[in-house]
Short mmCIF file of C-alpha atoms in Angstrom, two decimals:
data_model
loop_
_atom_site.label_atom_id
_atom_site.label_comp_id
_atom_site.label_asym_id
_atom_site.label_seq_id
_atom_site.Cartn_x
_atom_site.Cartn_y
_atom_site.Cartn_z
CA MET A 1 -5.84 25.57 -1.99
CA ARG A 2 -3.77 22.95 -3.30
CA ILE A 3 -0.05 23.89 -4.06
CA LEU A 4 2.14 21.93 -6.96
CA LYS A 5 5.39 22.88 -6.94
CA ASP A 6 8.06 21.05 -9.56
CA VAL A 7 11.14 21.06 -7.11
CA ASP A 8 14.62 20.00 -8.11
CA VAL A 9 16.20 16.90 -6.87
CA ASP A 10 18.77 18.66 -4.98
CA GLU A 11 16.20 20.97 -3.37
CA LEU A 12 14.37 18.42 -2.14
CA HIS A 13 15.46 18.47 1.20
CA LEU A 14 13.79 21.82 1.54
CA PHE A 15 10.74 21.08 1.17
CA ARG A 16 7.68 19.12 3.16
CA GLY A 17 4.97 17.50 0.62
CA ARG A 18 4.15 14.17 -0.92
CA VAL A 19 5.19 13.12 -4.87
CA LEU A 20 2.24 13.80 -7.29
CA GLU A 21 2.96 10.88 -9.75
CA ASP A 22 5.04 7.86 -9.61
CA VAL A 23 8.14 8.48 -10.42
CA ILE A 24 9.66 5.75 -12.54
CA SER A 25 13.03 4.95 -14.74
CA SER A 26 13.46 4.42 -18.12
CA THR A 27 13.56 0.35 -17.42
CA GLY A 28 9.80 0.58 -15.71
CA SER A 29 11.51 0.44 -11.83
CA LEU A 30 9.33 2.44 -9.46
CA LEU A 31 12.25 5.00 -7.57
CA LEU A 32 9.25 7.60 -5.93
CA PRO A 33 5.37 5.79 -5.37
CA LYS A 34 2.89 8.48 -6.24
CA GLY A 35 1.88 9.73 -2.34
CA SER A 36 5.20 8.90 -0.50
CA GLU A 37 6.17 12.05 1.88
CA ILE A 38 9.43 13.42 0.30
CA HIS A 39 11.25 13.95 3.85
CA ALA A 40 10.74 10.47 5.04
CA VAL A 41 12.21 9.26 1.35
CA LEU A 42 14.83 11.46 2.17
CA GLU A 43 15.68 10.07 5.49
CA SER A 44 15.01 6.25 5.00
CA VAL A 45 16.96 6.48 1.27
CA PRO A 46 19.97 8.86 1.48
CA GLY A 47 20.76 8.29 -1.55
CA ILE A 48 17.75 8.67 -3.38
CA THR A 49 18.76 12.10 -5.26
CA ARG A 50 22.02 10.36 -6.88
CA THR A 51 19.72 7.60 -7.76
CA LEU A 52 17.12 10.17 -9.83
CA LYS A 53 20.06 12.07 -11.76
CA ARG A 54 21.42 8.69 -12.27
CA TRP A 55 18.10 7.74 -14.20
CA GLY A 56 18.07 11.10 -15.84
CA ILE A 57 15.69 12.59 -13.19
CA TYR A 58 16.47 16.19 -12.07
CA SER A 59 13.15 17.18 -10.77
CA VAL A 60 10.03 15.74 -8.65
CA MET A 61 6.79 17.36 -8.68
CA LEU A 62 5.43 17.68 -5.15
CA ASP A 63 2.25 18.62 -3.61
CA VAL A 64 3.15 21.00 -0.91
CA SER A 65 -0.37 21.50 0.56
CA PHE A 66 0.07 18.40 2.88
CA ASP A 67 -0.35 19.84 6.18
CA LEU A 68 -0.30 16.81 8.05
CA SER A 69 2.34 16.72 10.81
CA GLU A 70 4.84 14.13 11.22
CA GLU A 71 3.81 13.97 15.30
CA ASP A 72 0.17 13.75 13.64
CA PHE A 73 1.03 10.98 11.02
CA ASN A 74 3.12 8.94 13.29
CA LYS A 75 -0.35 9.12 16.24
CA ILE A 76 -2.02 7.93 12.64
CA ILE A 77 -0.04 5.24 12.17
CA GLU A 78 0.22 4.10 16.38
CA ASN A 79 -3.87 3.55 16.16
CA ILE A 80 -3.45 1.22 13.02
CA GLN A 81 -4.75 -2.48 14.00
CA PRO A 82 -2.66 -4.43 13.15
CA LYS A 83 0.55 -2.70 14.09
CA ILE A 84 2.47 -2.58 10.45
CA ARG A 85 6.19 -4.28 11.41
CA VAL A 86 9.72 -4.28 9.64
CA LEU A 87 11.22 -6.97 8.50
CA GLU A 88 13.37 -8.53 11.19
CA ALA A 89 16.59 -6.07 10.10
CA ALA A 90 19.14 -9.63 10.15
CA LEU A 91 16.89 -11.39 8.23
CA ALA A 92 17.09 -8.79 5.41
CA HIS A 93 20.45 -8.42 5.48
CA LYS A 94 20.94 -11.80 5.10
CA THR A 95 18.46 -12.52 2.03
CA ILE A 96 20.03 -9.21 0.17
CA SER A 97 23.72 -10.48 0.71
CA GLN A 98 22.35 -14.15 -0.96
CA VAL A 99 20.83 -12.00 -3.61
CA ASP A 100 24.10 -10.29 -4.23
CA GLU A 101 26.33 -13.63 -3.97
CA VAL A 102 23.66 -15.44 -6.74
CA TYR A 103 24.92 -12.14 -8.94
CA ARG A 104 28.23 -12.79 -8.36
CA ARG A 105 27.78 -16.51 -9.13
CA ILE A 106 26.07 -15.66 -12.38
CA SER A 107 28.90 -13.32 -13.66
CA GLU A 108 31.51 -15.49 -12.86
CA ASN A 109 30.07 -18.71 -13.98
CA GLY A 110 26.88 -18.88 -15.61
CA SER A 111 24.96 -20.26 -13.21
CA LEU A 112 23.89 -19.85 -9.77
CA GLY A 113 25.47 -23.29 -8.60
CA GLU A 114 24.62 -23.52 -4.29
CA GLY A 115 22.77 -20.26 -4.62
CA ALA A 116 19.86 -21.85 -5.62
CA ALA A 117 18.99 -24.28 -2.69
CA MET A 118 20.75 -21.33 -0.55
CA LEU A 119 17.64 -18.83 -1.59
CA ALA A 120 15.08 -21.56 -1.65
CA LYS A 121 15.50 -21.63 2.09
CA GLN A 122 15.54 -18.02 2.42
CA ALA A 123 12.74 -17.93 0.90
CA ALA A 124 10.98 -20.30 3.11
CA LEU A 125 11.98 -18.32 5.93
CA LEU A 126 10.59 -14.97 4.30
CA THR A 127 7.39 -16.61 3.67
CA GLU A 128 7.32 -18.06 7.50
CA GLU A 129 7.82 -14.16 8.31
CA VAL A 130 5.17 -12.79 6.23
CA SER A 131 2.22 -15.72 7.34
CA ARG A 132 3.28 -14.80 10.74
CA ALA A 133 2.94 -10.84 10.00
CA PRO A 134 1.14 -9.95 6.50
CA GLN A 135 1.04 -6.59 7.01
CA ILE A 136 4.82 -6.64 7.21
CA LEU A 137 6.54 -3.46 5.49
CA LEU A 138 7.89 -3.49 2.10
CA CYS A 139 9.47 -0.61 2.13
CA LEU A 140 13.18 -1.61 3.02
CA GLY A 141 15.53 1.72 1.85
CA ARG A 142 17.28 1.64 4.74
CA VAL A 143 18.20 -2.08 4.48
CA ARG A 144 21.56 -0.93 1.93
CA GLU A 145 22.10 2.24 0.17
CA SER A 146 20.10 2.73 -2.99
CA ASP A 147 23.72 1.69 -5.21
CA GLU A 148 22.47 -2.04 -4.51
CA TYR A 149 18.97 -1.16 -5.31
CA THR A 150 18.52 -4.53 -7.46
CA PHE A 151 19.20 -6.57 -4.44
CA VAL A 152 16.80 -4.28 -2.44
CA HIS A 153 13.94 -4.43 -4.96
CA SER A 154 14.53 -8.30 -4.97
CA LEU A 155 13.89 -8.62 -1.57
CA ASN A 156 11.02 -6.40 -1.66
CA VAL A 157 8.97 -8.54 -4.70
CA GLY A 158 9.57 -11.42 -2.93
CA LEU A 159 7.85 -10.17 -0.08
CA LEU A 160 4.97 -9.19 -2.40
CA CYS A 161 4.97 -12.24 -4.12
CA GLY A 162 4.60 -14.36 -1.06
CA TYR A 163 2.00 -11.71 0.71
CA LEU A 164 -0.03 -12.34 -2.95
CA ALA A 165 0.34 -15.73 -2.92
CA ALA A 166 -1.04 -16.24 1.02
CA ARG A 167 -4.47 -14.04 -0.34
CA LEU A 168 -4.72 -16.26 -3.48
CA LYS A 169 -4.20 -20.01 -1.42
CA PRO A 170 -4.66 -19.07 1.89
CA GLY A 171 -2.82 -21.98 3.83
CA ASP A 172 -0.63 -23.13 0.96
CA ARG A 173 2.34 -22.49 2.77
CA GLU A 174 4.44 -24.38 -0.23
CA PHE A 175 2.70 -22.47 -3.15
CA ALA A 176 3.51 -19.35 -1.31
CA SER A 177 7.27 -20.24 -0.77
CA ALA A 178 7.43 -21.17 -4.36
CA MET A 179 6.44 -17.52 -5.66
CA THR A 180 8.57 -15.78 -2.68
CA TYR A 181 11.24 -17.84 -4.35
CA GLY A 182 10.66 -16.68 -7.85
CA GLY A 183 9.86 -13.37 -6.48
CA LEU A 184 13.82 -13.24 -5.16
CA LEU A 185 14.74 -14.55 -8.88
CA HIS A 186 12.91 -12.41 -11.16
CA ASP A 187 15.59 -10.34 -11.93
CA LEU A 188 18.91 -12.58 -12.34
CA GLY A 189 18.60 -12.38 -15.91
CA LYS A 190 19.92 -8.85 -15.58
CA ALA A 191 23.37 -10.31 -14.15
CA ARG A 192 24.03 -11.13 -18.32
CA VAL A 193 22.51 -7.25 -19.19
CA PRO A 194 25.94 -5.39 -20.48
CA GLN A 195 26.55 -2.76 -17.41
CA HIS A 196 27.05 -0.28 -19.44
CA VAL A 197 23.01 -0.67 -20.45
CA LEU A 198 22.06 -1.67 -16.67
CA ASN A 199 23.63 1.32 -15.12
CA LYS A 200 23.05 3.69 -17.99
CA PRO A 201 21.90 7.07 -16.39
CA GLY A 202 18.80 8.58 -18.70
CA ARG A 203 16.65 6.79 -20.78
CA LEU A 204 17.41 4.06 -23.16
CA THR A 205 17.76 3.77 -26.80
CA GLU A 206 15.28 1.29 -28.46
CA GLU A 207 18.46 -0.81 -29.14
CA GLU A 208 19.62 -0.66 -25.73
CA TYR A 209 15.84 -1.11 -23.95
CA GLU A 210 15.86 -4.60 -26.45
CA ILE A 211 18.92 -5.69 -24.83
CA MET A 212 17.69 -5.22 -21.35
CA LYS A 213 14.33 -6.81 -22.17
CA SER A 214 16.38 -9.77 -22.80
CA HIS A 215 17.06 -9.95 -19.26
CA SER A 216 13.65 -11.77 -18.78
CA ILE A 217 14.72 -15.01 -21.25
CA TYR A 218 18.06 -15.20 -19.72
CA GLY A 219 16.56 -15.08 -16.27
CA ASP A 220 14.83 -18.09 -17.55
CA GLU A 221 17.64 -19.99 -19.17
CA ILE A 222 19.98 -19.26 -16.06
CA ALA A 223 17.17 -20.85 -13.65
CA ARG A 224 16.58 -24.22 -16.12
CA SER A 225 20.80 -24.60 -16.21
CA SER A 226 20.62 -24.19 -12.37
CA GLY A 227 18.77 -27.13 -11.91
CA ILE A 228 15.27 -24.78 -11.45
CA SER A 229 12.49 -27.13 -12.66
CA ASP A 230 9.29 -25.74 -10.37
CA VAL A 231 6.69 -24.00 -13.29
CA ARG A 232 5.89 -21.58 -10.94
CA VAL A 233 9.32 -20.13 -10.26
CA LEU A 234 10.12 -20.22 -13.66
CA SER A 235 7.09 -18.57 -14.75
CA VAL A 236 7.89 -15.37 -12.36
CA ILE A 237 11.41 -14.99 -13.74
CA ARG A 238 10.26 -15.38 -17.36
CA ASN A 239 7.00 -13.31 -17.29
CA HIS A 240 7.23 -10.39 -14.73
CA HIS A 241 6.75 -8.04 -17.39
CA GLU A 242 4.11 -9.70 -19.04
CA ARG A 243 0.59 -7.22 -19.40
CA TRP A 244 -2.49 -8.41 -19.37
CA GLY A 245 -3.31 -6.77 -22.79
CA GLY A 246 -0.87 -8.76 -24.73
CA HIS A 247 1.88 -6.01 -24.72
CA GLY A 248 4.58 -7.00 -22.30
CA TYR A 249 7.49 -9.18 -22.63
CA PRO A 250 8.95 -11.61 -23.78
CA ASP A 251 6.27 -13.39 -25.00
CA GLY A 252 3.66 -11.01 -25.70
CA LEU A 253 1.20 -13.03 -23.34
CA GLN A 254 -2.57 -12.30 -23.19
CA LYS A 255 -4.83 -13.10 -20.39
#
């Protein structure tokens, strides 16, 4: 029999089960993916309960009828071919630090400066890593604490963009590198969003949401003023919140 339970975030550590539905912040960021094993999440992202409460989320619906043991789960993972690989820690740390540095440069100078070339080089390294191991694990919560979510998220998006690009155009390493670069930079416009809006716990007001939505345009402006001219990279930065049906932003593009 299926057993569902609405669990207080401060009591999640007492349960074993899977997240019933995607848990999403008021800005659309995925905080807990549907089907994730809550015990594993708590171990890999120690600050997740603080993050949830910061976004005004105080309970999570779990499917606690899931009875596969951790040992059995690990056996299943061991039998997966090809093997899942975790991104090399040093490369992950360096990339996240560079994204952090880019945000700092924008806040101080309004431009990426040398950070643009620095991240472009890092994008090429990530593309090489993904090309060697397309099954690379994207969930990098253990790299840094959740307070630095934006930078970890940028790395994950960069890896995912590179992976999708490689599937769309096999063998086109230059295209994959450009998409990875765009993924790393996709949220750089948030450096111009006021901190009280960016880090507000709970739901944004309509006015605050409009301010938050401006980060796509800000990012495009910052990238162009920093000398980035690759239309593929600029497209990722400006259009990453567009939707197929034309309901996205900032331009309401349609398929």
